[in-house]
């Protein structure tokens, strides 16, 4: 939540900051602002609303040129989205400007202390206290790095901060604890940002900044210290995708592009997972074979779509490895005193790798000595860095707030973990694992085949445009798919939508059915024992007036409904990767016909870095 970017170099900072903010807008979009250091002063423009509002304001009244600056796009936590709460925030003497992502938990105490010293606050944010404190500390020593270290020692909570100061025109300073911040190393220019997408069109060289560290950048140097001033050695990495991956490339929305990228994303997720002897290799898992053999329970944690991916993965991991798997919402996990031992494997699933609920749950698991591996799409993010091992999903950047290709690849990656465990524990022979991998390898073509013929969803979205409520039914692996379909519709089209396990219908939810209620049904495979039970469920709801739209395999001739949506046939465990596609498209088209912002739905942000 909140995107932050800083620039220092030999060019005018404003274009670089605006281009960075455009790429970070997915992180928050209720206000935006930039500050530039120019002519010994800090010049700032900030506006409530999306980035476009700021861009228009800057066209009418450009900021003076300057070679160092900071920019912010906000997802409000403390204080409503109005101009005065937008970042950057400036200290009362207008010597420093800061931007912040995260929450300063002790801001009230600090604010009262500052008010007693006569400070007046111009915003309702927690972040403004940082500007005031930095102004005071900087006034004492005129060394921005020292000042930032001292300020950070006083802050509780989560933060990534970037700051500039009028008497240090050649310095850009940043700090982080529990919130993301990376350095981009350019030629005669350097960057600080929430993620690499902000500077990818300038450089692919990046540095990870660790927990509780301060980074000091000039146009051609970078040094890192901890909050006590002790020098730290950062890890450099190369960004593996290029700027075009973070563009819409002719699609009307990032979500449309990302849906269509799913065949490639799944194929890429499977890339490089087999060694020359045909063994499944997950090099980044970093657990010894003995440690894997000792595992006696798996717990999967995640939020939103990542949680649904975990629910689906449970079926595969249990089936292949014969280990019990629990799936838990990360936000609930550590509050129920879960039973965790050294032999518990916790799998944390997160596209962004920065979701605070998941990070905190992961830390709880580690404190209890569990082994933790993460499934993540973002290189170098906090969750993979704090895990014992990581499987990167290799899906490429996902910009739209709605999870699509991340969701599919999370299922695939979690399945790979299940197969890996099964092979090492001797539950599955190598050739059995290879056969399953071959079937997985057929999915990109099947996904592509469905997506090429998916036009009909637009008509359905139009037909149900004004529905009061839409239900989703599934069984077995189809149940989490139903939950995912309902989540997508809620977050994108703002429609009331609920997913149910179809077997539960008769225990209550069937009372919701009235004349015309749309119900999307994920039909189990023809050879599943649940197929006929679901057919009965459909009859039960249709008898009560429901309009059932049945997502079913193309070879299932028993379904003759004119409302059937046909997907390629696949083994039961892989069916979710196909069945979810029409649900993604339905939510997408519903948002479009209802006139909503598909990529940036209201009240949401892509990366939720607060608990
Ligand atoms: O980055 P993460 O995978 O940890 O994000 C988890 C959820 O916030 C995310 O999946 C969210 O539910 C999506 N917007 C759903 O489309």
Coordinates of C-alpha atoms and ligand atoms in Angstrom, one line a residue:
X1 CA 0.0 0.0 0.0
X2 CA 1.4 3.4 -1.1
X3 CA 4.0 3.5 -3.8
X4 CA 7.1 5.5 -3.1
X5 CA 9.9 6.6 -5.5
X6 CA 13.0 8.8 -5.2
X7 CA 15.4 10.0 -7.9
X8 CA 18.8 11.5 -7.8
X9 CA 20.9 12.1 -10.9
X10 CA 21.9 14.4 -13.7
X11 CA 18.5 14.8 -15.3
X12 CA 15.3 16.6 -14.2
X13 CA 13.7 14.5 -11.5
X14 CA 10.0 15.1 -12.3
X15 CA 9.7 12.9 -15.5
X16 CA 11.5 10.0 -13.7
X17 CA 9.3 10.4 -10.6
X18 CA 6.0 10.5 -12.6
X19 CA 7.0 7.5 -14.7
X20 CA 7.8 5.6 -11.5
X21 CA 4.5 6.6 -9.9
X22 CA 2.6 5.5 -13.0
X23 CA 4.1 2.0 -12.5
X24 CA 3.5 2.1 -8.7
X25 CA -0.1 3.4 -8.9
X26 CA -1.4 -0.1 -8.4
X27 CA -0.2 0.1 -4.8
X28 CA -2.5 2.9 -3.9
X29 CA -4.4 5.5 -5.9
X30 CA -6.3 7.9 -3.7
X31 CA -3.8 10.8 -3.8
X32 CA -0.3 11.5 -5.2
X33 CA 2.4 14.1 -4.9
X34 CA 6.0 15.0 -5.6
X35 CA 8.7 17.2 -4.1
X36 CA 11.7 18.5 -6.0
X37 CA 14.8 20.1 -4.5
X38 CA 15.5 23.2 -6.6
X39 CA 17.3 26.5 -6.0
X40 CA 17.8 25.7 -2.3
X41 CA 14.1 25.1 -1.7
X42 CA 11.7 22.2 -1.7
X43 CA 8.9 22.6 -4.3
X44 CA 5.9 20.4 -3.8
X45 CA 2.7 19.6 -5.6
X46 CA 0.2 17.1 -4.2
X47 CA -3.4 16.3 -5.1
X48 CA -6.2 14.0 -3.9
X49 CA -7.4 11.6 -6.6
X50 CA -5.5 9.4 -9.1
X51 CA -2.2 10.2 -10.5
X52 CA -3.8 11.8 -13.5
X53 CA -5.0 14.7 -11.3
X54 CA -1.5 15.4 -10.2
X55 CA -0.2 15.2 -13.8
X56 CA -2.8 17.7 -14.9
X57 CA -1.9 20.0 -12.0
X58 CA 1.8 19.8 -13.0
X59 CA 0.9 20.5 -16.6
X60 CA -0.8 23.7 -15.6
X61 CA 1.9 24.7 -13.1
X62 CA 5.1 22.7 -13.6
X63 CA 7.5 22.4 -10.7
X64 CA 11.0 24.0 -11.1
X65 CA 13.6 21.6 -12.6
X66 CA 15.7 19.8 -10.0
X67 CA 18.0 16.8 -9.9
X68 CA 16.7 15.1 -6.8
X69 CA 13.1 14.5 -5.8
X70 CA 10.6 12.1 -4.2
X71 CA 7.1 11.0 -5.3
X72 CA 4.3 9.1 -3.6
X73 CA 1.0 7.5 -4.5
X74 CA -1.2 6.9 -1.5
X75 CA -3.6 4.3 -0.1
X76 CA -5.1 6.1 2.9
X77 CA -4.7 4.6 6.4
X78 CA -4.6 7.6 8.7
X79 CA -6.5 10.6 7.4
X80 CA -9.0 10.8 4.5
X81 CA -7.8 11.1 0.9
X82 CA -7.6 14.9 0.6
X83 CA -4.8 17.2 -0.7
X84 CA -3.4 18.0 2.8
X85 CA -3.0 14.3 3.7
X86 CA -1.3 13.5 0.4
X87 CA 2.5 13.0 0.6
X88 CA 5.2 14.3 0.6
X89 CA 5.1 15.9 4.0
X90 CA 7.4 18.8 4.9
X91 CA 8.8 19.8 8.3
X92 CA 7.7 23.2 9.8
X93 CA 10.9 24.9 8.8
X94 CA 10.6 23.5 5.3
X95 CA 14.1 21.9 5.4
X96 CA 13.1 18.3 4.7
X97 CA 10.5 16.4 2.8
X98 CA 9.5 12.8 3.3
X99 CA 7.3 10.1 1.8
X100 CA 6.2 7.1 3.7
X101 CA 4.7 3.7 3.1
X102 CA 3.4 1.7 6.2
X103 CA 2.1 2.7 9.6
X104 CA 3.9 4.6 12.4
X105 CA 2.2 2.9 15.3
X106 CA 3.4 5.3 18.0
X107 CA 2.6 8.5 16.0
X108 CA 0.1 9.7 18.6
X109 CA 2.7 9.8 21.3
X110 CA 5.3 11.4 19.0
X111 CA 2.8 13.9 17.8
X112 CA 1.8 15.0 21.3
X113 CA 5.4 15.3 22.2
X114 CA 6.0 17.5 19.1
X115 CA 2.9 19.6 19.8
X116 CA 4.2 20.3 23.3
X117 CA 7.3 21.7 21.6
X118 CA 5.0 24.0 19.6
X119 CA 4.7 22.1 16.4
X120 CA 1.6 22.5 14.3
X121 CA 0.5 19.7 12.1
X122 CA -1.1 20.3 8.7
X123 CA -2.3 16.8 8.0
X124 CA -4.2 14.0 9.9
X125 CA -1.5 11.4 8.9
X126 CA 0.8 9.3 11.0
X127 CA 3.5 10.1 8.4
X128 CA 3.8 13.8 9.1
X129 CA 5.5 13.1 12.5
X130 CA 8.4 11.7 10.6
X131 CA 8.9 14.9 8.7
X132 CA 8.9 16.9 11.9
X133 CA 11.3 14.5 13.7
X134 CA 13.7 14.4 10.7
X135 CA 13.6 18.2 10.6
X136 CA 14.6 18.3 14.3
X137 CA 17.4 15.7 14.0
X138 CA 18.7 17.2 10.8
X139 CA 18.9 20.6 12.5
X140 CA 21.1 19.1 15.1
X141 CA 23.8 17.5 12.9
X142 CA 23.2 18.5 9.3
X143 CA 24.0 14.9 8.4
X144 CA 20.9 13.4 6.7
X145 CA 22.0 9.8 7.3
X146 CA 22.7 10.3 11.0
X147 CA 19.4 12.1 11.3
X148 CA 17.4 9.4 9.6
X149 CA 19.1 6.7 11.7
X150 CA 18.1 8.6 14.9
X151 CA 14.5 9.1 13.7
X152 CA 14.1 5.4 12.8
X153 CA 15.2 4.4 16.3
X154 CA 12.2 6.3 17.6
X155 CA 9.6 4.8 15.3
X156 CA 7.4 1.8 16.0
X157 CA 5.5 0.0 13.3
X158 CA 6.3 -0.5 9.6
X159 CA 7.8 1.9 7.3
X160 CA 9.7 2.6 4.2
X161 CA 10.8 6.2 4.0
X162 CA 12.5 8.3 1.4
X163 CA 13.6 11.9 2.2
X164 CA 15.4 14.9 0.8
X165 CA 16.8 18.0 2.6
X166 CA 17.5 21.4 1.3
X167 CA 21.1 21.6 2.6
X168 CA 22.0 18.2 1.2
X169 CA 21.1 18.6 -2.5
X170 CA 23.3 15.8 -3.6
X171 CA 21.7 13.2 -1.3
X172 CA 18.6 11.0 -1.4
X173 CA 18.0 9.0 1.8
X174 CA 15.8 6.0 2.5
X175 CA 15.0 3.6 5.3
X176 CA 12.9 0.6 5.9
X177 CA 11.4 -1.8 8.4
X178 CA 8.8 -4.3 7.4
X179 CA 7.9 -2.4 4.3
X180 CA 9.5 -2.7 0.9
X181 CA 12.3 -0.5 -0.5
X182 CA 14.7 -1.3 -3.3
X183 CA 17.6 0.6 -4.9
X184 CA 17.9 1.0 -8.6
X185 CA 21.5 1.6 -9.8
X186 CA 21.7 3.6 -13.0
X187 CA 24.5 5.4 -14.9
X188 CA 25.0 8.7 -13.1
X189 CA 21.6 8.3 -11.5
X190 CA 20.1 6.2 -8.8
X191 CA 16.6 5.4 -7.6
X192 CA 14.7 4.3 -4.5
X193 CA 11.3 2.7 -4.9
X194 CA 8.7 0.4 -3.4
X195 CA 9.5 -2.1 -6.2
X196 CA 11.7 -2.4 -9.3
X197 CA 8.8 -1.6 -11.7
X198 CA 9.3 2.1 -10.8
X199 CA 12.8 2.2 -12.4
X200 CA 12.8 -0.7 -14.8
X201 CA 12.8 1.6 -17.8
X202 CA 16.0 3.2 -16.5
X203 CA 18.0 0.3 -15.1
X204 CA 17.8 -3.4 -14.3
X205 CA 20.5 -3.4 -11.7
X206 CA 18.9 -3.4 -8.2
X207 CA 20.0 -3.7 -4.6
X208 CA 18.0 -5.3 -1.8
X209 CA 17.8 -3.2 1.4
X210 CA 17.5 -5.3 4.5
X211 CA 15.4 -4.9 7.6
X212 CA 16.1 -1.9 9.8
X213 CA 18.5 -0.3 7.3
X214 CA 19.2 3.2 6.1
X215 CA 20.4 3.8 2.5
X216 CA 22.2 6.9 1.4
X217 CA 22.3 7.6 -2.3
X218 CA 24.2 10.2 -4.4
X219 CA 24.0 10.3 -8.2
X220 CA 26.9 7.7 -8.4
X221 CA 27.2 6.1 -5.0
X222 CA 25.2 4.0 -2.5
X223 CA 25.9 3.2 1.1
X224 CA 23.8 1.3 3.6
X225 CA 23.9 1.2 7.4
X226 CA 21.7 -0.1 10.1
X227 CA 19.8 2.2 12.5
X228 CA 22.9 2.3 14.7
X229 CA 25.2 3.5 11.9
X230 CA 27.0 0.1 11.3
X231 CA 27.8 -0.4 7.6
X232 CA 25.9 -3.2 5.8
X233 CA 26.6 -5.0 2.6
X234 CA 23.6 -5.2 0.3
X235 CA 22.9 -7.9 -2.2
X236 CA 22.7 -6.9 -5.8
X237 CA 20.3 -8.6 -8.3
X238 CA 19.4 -8.2 -11.9
X239 CA 15.7 -7.7 -12.8
X240 CA 14.8 -10.4 -15.3
X241 CA 11.9 -8.8 -17.1
X242 CA 11.9 -5.6 -19.1
X243 CA 9.8 -2.5 -19.2
X244 CA 7.4 -3.8 -21.8
X245 CA 6.2 -6.5 -19.3
X246 CA 4.9 -3.6 -17.2
X247 CA 3.0 -1.9 -20.1
X248 CA -0.5 -2.6 -21.4
X249 CA 0.8 -3.5 -24.8
X250 CA -2.4 -2.5 -26.6
X251 CA -4.8 -4.1 -24.1
X252 CA -7.5 -1.8 -22.6
X253 CA -6.5 -2.8 -19.1
X254 CA -3.6 -4.6 -17.3
X255 CA -6.1 -7.2 -16.1
X256 CA -7.1 -8.1 -19.7
X257 CA -3.4 -8.4 -20.6
X258 CA -2.6 -10.5 -17.6
X259 CA -5.5 -12.8 -18.2
X260 CA -4.2 -13.4 -21.7
X261 CA -0.7 -13.9 -20.4
X262 CA -1.7 -16.9 -18.3
X263 CA -0.7 -19.6 -20.8
X264 CA 2.8 -18.2 -20.8
X265 CA 2.8 -17.5 -17.1
X266 CA 2.0 -21.2 -16.3
X267 CA 4.6 -22.4 -18.8
X268 CA 7.2 -20.1 -17.3
X269 CA 6.3 -21.3 -13.8
X270 CA 7.1 -24.8 -14.9
X271 CA 10.4 -23.8 -16.6
X272 CA 13.6 -25.2 -15.2
X273 CA 12.0 -27.5 -12.7
X274 CA 13.5 -30.7 -13.9
X275 CA 17.2 -31.8 -13.8
X276 CA 19.0 -33.8 -16.5
X277 CA 18.1 -37.1 -14.8
X278 CA 14.4 -36.2 -14.9
X279 CA 14.2 -35.4 -11.2
X280 CA 11.9 -32.5 -10.1
X281 CA 14.3 -29.9 -8.8
X282 CA 13.3 -27.0 -6.6
X283 CA 16.7 -25.5 -5.9
X284 CA 15.4 -22.5 -4.0
X285 CA 13.6 -24.8 -1.5
X286 CA 16.8 -25.0 0.5
X287 CA 15.6 -27.8 2.8
X288 CA 17.6 -31.0 3.0
X289 CA 16.1 -34.3 2.0
X290 CA 16.2 -35.3 5.7
X291 CA 14.3 -32.2 6.7
X292 CA 11.7 -32.9 4.1
X293 CA 11.4 -36.6 5.2
X294 CA 10.8 -35.4 8.8
X295 CA 7.9 -33.2 7.9
X296 CA 4.7 -34.5 9.5
X297 CA 2.2 -31.6 8.7
X298 CA 1.9 -28.8 6.1
X299 CA 0.2 -25.5 6.9
X300 CA -0.5 -23.2 4.0
X301 CA -1.1 -19.5 4.8
X302 CA -2.2 -16.7 2.5
X303 CA -4.8 -14.0 2.0
X304 CA -7.5 -13.4 -0.6
X305 CA -6.7 -15.2 -3.9
X306 CA -3.5 -16.6 -2.5
X307 CA -5.5 -18.3 0.3
X308 CA -7.8 -19.7 -2.4
X309 CA -4.8 -21.0 -4.3
X310 CA -3.7 -22.7 -1.0
X311 CA -7.1 -24.3 -0.6
X312 CA -6.8 -25.8 -4.0
X313 CA -3.2 -26.9 -3.4
X314 CA -4.2 -28.8 -0.3
X315 CA -6.0 -31.4 -2.5
X316 CA -2.9 -32.0 -4.6
X317 CA -0.3 -31.9 -1.8
X318 CA -2.4 -34.3 0.4
X319 CA -3.1 -36.6 -2.5
X320 CA 0.5 -36.9 -3.7
X321 CA 2.5 -36.6 -0.4
X322 CA 0.0 -38.2 2.0
X323 CA 0.8 -35.5 4.5
X324 CA -2.1 -33.7 6.3
X325 CA -2.4 -30.1 5.0
X326 CA -4.2 -27.3 6.8
X327 CA -5.0 -24.0 5.0
X328 CA -5.4 -20.9 7.0
X329 CA -6.0 -17.2 6.4
X330 CA -2.8 -15.6 7.3
X331 CA -4.6 -12.8 9.1
X332 CA -6.1 -15.4 11.5
X333 CA -3.2 -17.8 11.8
X334 CA -1.1 -16.4 14.7
X335 CA -4.1 -15.5 16.8
X336 CA -5.3 -19.0 17.4
X337 CA -2.2 -20.6 18.9
X338 CA -1.7 -23.0 16.0
X339 CA 0.1 -26.3 16.7
X340 CA 3.5 -26.0 15.1
X341 CA 6.6 -28.0 15.6
X342 CA 10.0 -28.3 14.0
X343 CA 8.5 -30.9 11.7
X344 CA 5.8 -28.6 10.4
X345 CA 6.3 -27.1 7.0
X346 CA 4.6 -23.8 6.5
X347 CA 4.0 -22.6 3.0
X348 CA 3.4 -18.9 2.7
X349 CA 1.8 -17.9 -0.6
X350 CA 2.0 -14.3 -1.7
X351 CA 2.2 -12.6 -5.1
X352 CA 3.7 -9.4 -3.8
X353 CA 5.8 -11.0 -1.0
X354 CA 4.9 -8.0 1.1
X355 CA 1.4 -8.8 2.4
X356 CA 1.8 -7.9 6.1
X357 CA -0.7 -10.4 7.4
X358 CA 1.2 -13.2 5.6
X359 CA 4.6 -11.8 6.7
X360 CA 3.5 -11.7 10.4
X361 CA 2.1 -15.2 10.2
X362 CA 5.4 -16.5 8.6
X363 CA 7.4 -14.9 11.5
X364 CA 5.1 -16.6 14.0
X365 CA 5.7 -19.9 12.3
X366 CA 9.5 -19.3 12.3
X367 CA 9.4 -18.3 16.0
X368 CA 7.9 -21.8 16.7
X369 CA 10.7 -23.4 14.7
X370 CA 8.7 -24.5 11.8
X371 CA 10.3 -24.8 8.3
X372 CA 9.0 -22.0 6.1
X373 CA 9.0 -21.9 2.3
X374 CA 7.2 -19.2 0.3
X375 CA 5.6 -19.1 -3.1
X376 CA 6.1 -15.6 -4.4
X377 CA 6.1 -13.7 -7.6
X378 CA 8.3 -10.8 -6.6
X379 CA 12.1 -11.3 -6.4
X380 CA 13.7 -10.1 -3.2
X381 CA 10.5 -9.3 -1.4
X382 CA 10.3 -9.6 2.4
X383 CA 8.4 -12.9 2.5
X384 CA 10.8 -14.9 0.4
X385 CA 13.8 -13.2 2.1
X386 CA 12.5 -14.3 5.5
X387 CA 11.7 -17.9 4.4
X388 CA 13.9 -20.9 4.5
X389 CA 13.2 -21.5 0.8
X390 CA 11.2 -20.0 -2.0
X391 CA 9.6 -21.0 -5.2
X392 CA 9.3 -18.0 -7.5
X393 CA 6.2 -18.3 -9.6
X394 CA 8.0 -16.6 -12.6
X395 CA 4.7 -15.1 -13.8
X396 CA 6.2 -11.6 -14.6
X397 CA 4.8 -8.4 -13.1
X398 CA 1.2 -8.4 -12.2
X399 CA -0.1 -4.8 -12.2
X400 CA -3.9 -5.1 -12.0
X401 CA -5.1 -5.3 -8.5
X402 CA -7.1 -8.5 -9.2
X403 CA -4.9 -11.6 -9.1
X404 CA -5.1 -13.7 -12.2
X405 CA -1.8 -15.1 -13.5
X406 CA -0.4 -14.9 -10.0
X407 CA -3.3 -17.1 -8.8
X408 CA -2.8 -19.8 -11.5
X409 CA 1.0 -19.9 -11.0
X410 CA 0.6 -20.1 -7.2
X411 CA -1.5 -23.3 -7.7
X412 CA 1.2 -24.7 -10.0
X413 CA 4.0 -23.8 -7.7
X414 CA 2.3 -25.3 -4.7
X415 CA 1.6 -28.5 -6.7
X416 CA 5.3 -28.6 -7.5
X417 CA 6.1 -28.5 -3.8
X418 CA 3.6 -31.4 -3.2
X419 CA 5.2 -33.5 -5.9
X420 CA 8.7 -32.7 -4.7
X421 CA 7.8 -33.8 -1.1
X422 CA 6.1 -36.9 -2.5
X423 CA 9.2 -37.8 -4.5
X424 CA 11.7 -37.3 -1.7
X425 CA 9.5 -39.1 0.8
X426 CA 9.3 -42.0 -1.6
X427 CA 5.5 -41.9 -1.9
X428 CA 5.8 -41.3 -5.7
X429 CA 8.3 -42.8 -8.1
X430 CA 10.2 -40.5 -10.3
X431 CA 8.3 -41.6 -13.4
X432 CA 5.0 -41.0 -11.7
X433 CA 6.0 -37.5 -10.9
X434 CA 7.2 -37.1 -14.4
X435 CA 3.9 -38.2 -15.8
X436 CA 2.1 -35.7 -13.6
X437 CA 4.5 -33.0 -14.7
X438 CA 3.8 -33.9 -18.3
X439 CA 0.0 -33.4 -17.7
X440 CA 0.8 -30.1 -16.0
X441 CA 2.8 -29.2 -19.1
X442 CA -0.3 -29.5 -21.2
X443 CA -2.1 -26.8 -19.3
X444 CA -0.7 -23.7 -21.1
X445 CA -2.1 -25.0 -24.4
X446 CA -5.5 -25.7 -22.9
X447 CA -5.6 -22.3 -21.1
X448 CA -4.8 -20.6 -24.4
X449 CA -7.4 -22.6 -26.3
X450 CA -10.1 -21.6 -23.9
X451 CA -9.0 -17.9 -23.8
X452 CA -9.2 -17.8 -27.6
X453 CA -12.9 -18.6 -27.5
X454 CA -14.0 -16.7 -24.5
X455 CA -16.0 -13.9 -26.1
X456 CA -19.4 -15.1 -24.6
X457 CA -18.6 -13.8 -21.2
X458 CA -19.3 -10.2 -22.4
X459 CA -22.9 -11.2 -23.2
X460 CA -23.3 -12.9 -19.8
X461 CA -22.0 -9.8 -18.0
X462 CA -24.5 -7.7 -19.9
X463 CA -27.3 -10.1 -19.0
X464 CA -26.6 -10.0 -15.3
X465 CA -25.4 -6.4 -15.2
X466 CA -28.2 -5.5 -12.7
X467 CA -28.4 -8.7 -10.7
X468 CA -28.8 -8.1 -6.9
X469 CA -26.6 -11.1 -6.0
X470 CA -24.7 -13.8 -7.8
X471 CA -23.9 -17.2 -6.3
X472 CA -21.0 -19.5 -7.2
X473 CA -21.2 -23.2 -6.5
X474 CA -18.4 -25.8 -6.5
X475 CA -17.4 -29.0 -4.9
X476 CA -14.0 -30.5 -4.0
X477 CA -11.3 -28.4 -5.9
X478 CA -14.2 -26.5 -7.5
X479 CA -15.2 -25.1 -4.1
X480 CA -12.2 -22.7 -3.8
X481 CA -12.7 -21.9 -7.4
X482 CA -16.2 -20.7 -6.5
X483 CA -14.8 -18.6 -3.7
X484 CA -12.3 -17.1 -6.1
X485 CA -15.0 -16.3 -8.7
X486 CA -17.1 -14.6 -6.0
X487 CA -14.1 -12.6 -4.7
X488 CA -13.2 -11.4 -8.3
X489 CA -16.8 -10.2 -8.9
X490 CA -17.0 -8.4 -5.5
X491 CA -13.7 -6.6 -5.9
X492 CA -14.1 -5.6 -9.6
X493 CA -17.8 -5.2 -10.3
X494 CA -18.8 -4.3 -6.7
X495 CA -21.6 -6.9 -6.9
X496 CA -22.8 -9.0 -4.0
X497 CA -21.4 -12.4 -4.7
X498 CA -20.9 -15.5 -2.5
X499 CA -19.2 -18.8 -3.1
X500 CA -20.6 -22.0 -1.6
X501 CA -19.7 -25.7 -1.4
X502 CA -22.6 -27.1 -3.3
X503 CA -23.2 -29.8 -0.8
X504 CA -24.0 -27.1 1.8
X505 CA -26.8 -25.6 -0.3
X506 CA -29.5 -27.7 1.4
X507 CA -28.1 -26.7 4.8
X508 CA -29.1 -23.0 4.4
X509 CA -27.9 -21.1 1.3
X510 CA -30.6 -22.5 -1.0
X511 CA -33.0 -20.1 0.8
X512 CA -31.3 -17.3 -1.2
X513 CA -32.5 -18.7 -4.5
X514 CA -35.4 -16.8 -6.0
X515 CA -36.8 -16.4 -9.5
X516 CA -33.9 -15.4 -11.8
X517 CA -31.0 -15.6 -9.3
X518 CA -27.8 -16.2 -11.4
X519 CA -25.7 -19.1 -10.2
X520 CA -22.4 -20.0 -11.7
X521 CA -21.7 -23.7 -11.2
X522 CA -18.3 -25.4 -11.5
X523 CA -19.2 -28.9 -12.7
X524 CA -16.9 -31.6 -11.5
X525 CA -15.3 -33.8 -14.2
X526 CA -17.6 -36.4 -15.8
X527 CA -15.6 -39.3 -14.1
X528 CA -15.8 -37.7 -10.7
X529 CA -18.2 -39.3 -8.1
X530 CA -19.3 -35.7 -7.4
X531 CA -20.5 -35.0 -11.0
X532 CA -24.0 -36.5 -10.6
X533 CA -24.4 -34.9 -7.2
X534 CA -23.7 -31.5 -8.7
X535 CA -26.2 -32.3 -11.5
X536 CA -28.8 -32.8 -8.8
X537 CA -27.8 -29.6 -7.1
X538 CA -28.3 -27.7 -10.4
X539 CA -31.8 -29.3 -10.7
X540 CA -32.6 -28.3 -7.2
X541 CA -31.7 -24.6 -7.8
X542 CA -33.3 -24.5 -11.2
X543 CA -36.5 -25.9 -9.8
X544 CA -36.6 -22.8 -7.6
X545 CA -36.1 -20.4 -10.4
X546 CA -32.2 -20.0 -10.5
X547 CA -30.5 -19.2 -13.8
X548 CA -27.6 -21.6 -13.7
X549 CA -24.5 -21.0 -15.9
X550 CA -22.6 -24.3 -15.9
X551 CA -18.8 -24.3 -16.4
X552 CA -18.1 -27.8 -17.7
X553 CA -15.6 -29.8 -19.7
X554 CA -16.0 -29.8 -23.5
X555 CA -16.4 -33.6 -23.5
X556 CA -19.2 -33.6 -20.9
X557 CA -22.1 -34.4 -23.2
X558 CA -24.4 -35.0 -20.2
X559 CA -24.7 -31.2 -19.8
X560 CA -27.0 -29.9 -22.4
X561 CA -27.8 -26.5 -20.9
X562 CA -27.7 -23.6 -23.4
X563 CA -26.0 -21.7 -20.7
X564 CA -23.0 -24.1 -20.5
X565 CA -19.5 -22.7 -20.7
X566 CA -17.1 -25.2 -22.1
X567 CA -13.6 -25.5 -20.9
X568 CA -10.9 -28.0 -22.1
X569 CA -11.0 -31.3 -20.2
X570 CA -8.2 -31.8 -17.6
X571 CA -7.6 -34.2 -14.7
X572 CA -9.6 -33.2 -11.6
X573 CA -6.6 -31.6 -9.8
X574 CA -5.8 -29.4 -12.7
X575 CA -9.4 -28.4 -13.5
X576 CA -9.3 -25.2 -11.3
X577 CA -6.6 -23.7 -13.6
X578 CA -9.2 -23.8 -16.4
X579 CA -12.5 -23.4 -14.5
X580 CA -11.4 -20.1 -13.0
X581 CA -10.8 -18.5 -16.4
X582 CA -14.4 -17.8 -17.3
X583 CA -14.9 -16.5 -13.8
X584 CA -12.0 -14.0 -14.2
X585 CA -13.5 -12.9 -17.5
X586 CA -17.0 -12.6 -16.1
X587 CA -15.8 -10.4 -13.3
X588 CA -13.7 -8.4 -15.8
X589 CA -16.5 -7.9 -18.3
X590 CA -19.0 -7.1 -15.5
X591 CA -16.7 -4.3 -14.2
X592 CA -16.4 -3.0 -17.7
X593 CA -20.2 -3.0 -18.5
X594 CA -20.9 -1.4 -15.1
X595 CA -18.4 1.3 -15.9
X596 CA -15.8 0.7 -13.1
X597 CA -12.1 1.0 -13.0
X598 CA -10.9 -2.6 -13.7
X599 CA -7.3 -2.2 -12.8
X600 CA -7.7 0.0 -9.7
X601 CA -11.0 -1.0 -8.0
X602 CA -12.2 1.3 -5.2
X603 CA -10.8 1.0 -1.7
X604 CA -8.2 -1.6 -2.7
X605 CA -4.5 -1.8 -3.3
X606 CA -2.3 -4.4 -4.9
X607 CA 0.1 -4.9 -2.1
X608 CA -1.4 -4.8 1.4
X609 CA 1.4 -3.8 3.7
X610 CA -0.6 -3.1 6.7
X611 CA -2.3 -5.6 9.1
Ligands
LIG1 O1 0.3 -10.2 -2.7 P1 -0.5 -11.3 -2.1 O2 -0.7 -12.5 -3.0 O3 -0.1 -11.6 -0.7 O4 -2.0 -10.6 -2.0 C1 -3.0 -11.3 -1.3 C2 -4.3 -10.7 -1.6 O5 -4.3 -9.4 -1.1 C3 -4.7 -10.7 -3.1 O6 -4.7 -12.0 -3.6 C4 -6.1 -10.1 -3.3 O7 -7.1 -10.9 -2.7 C5 -6.4 -9.9 -4.8 N1 -6.7 -8.6 -5.0 C6 -7.6 -10.7 -5.3 O8 -7.8 -10.6 -6.6

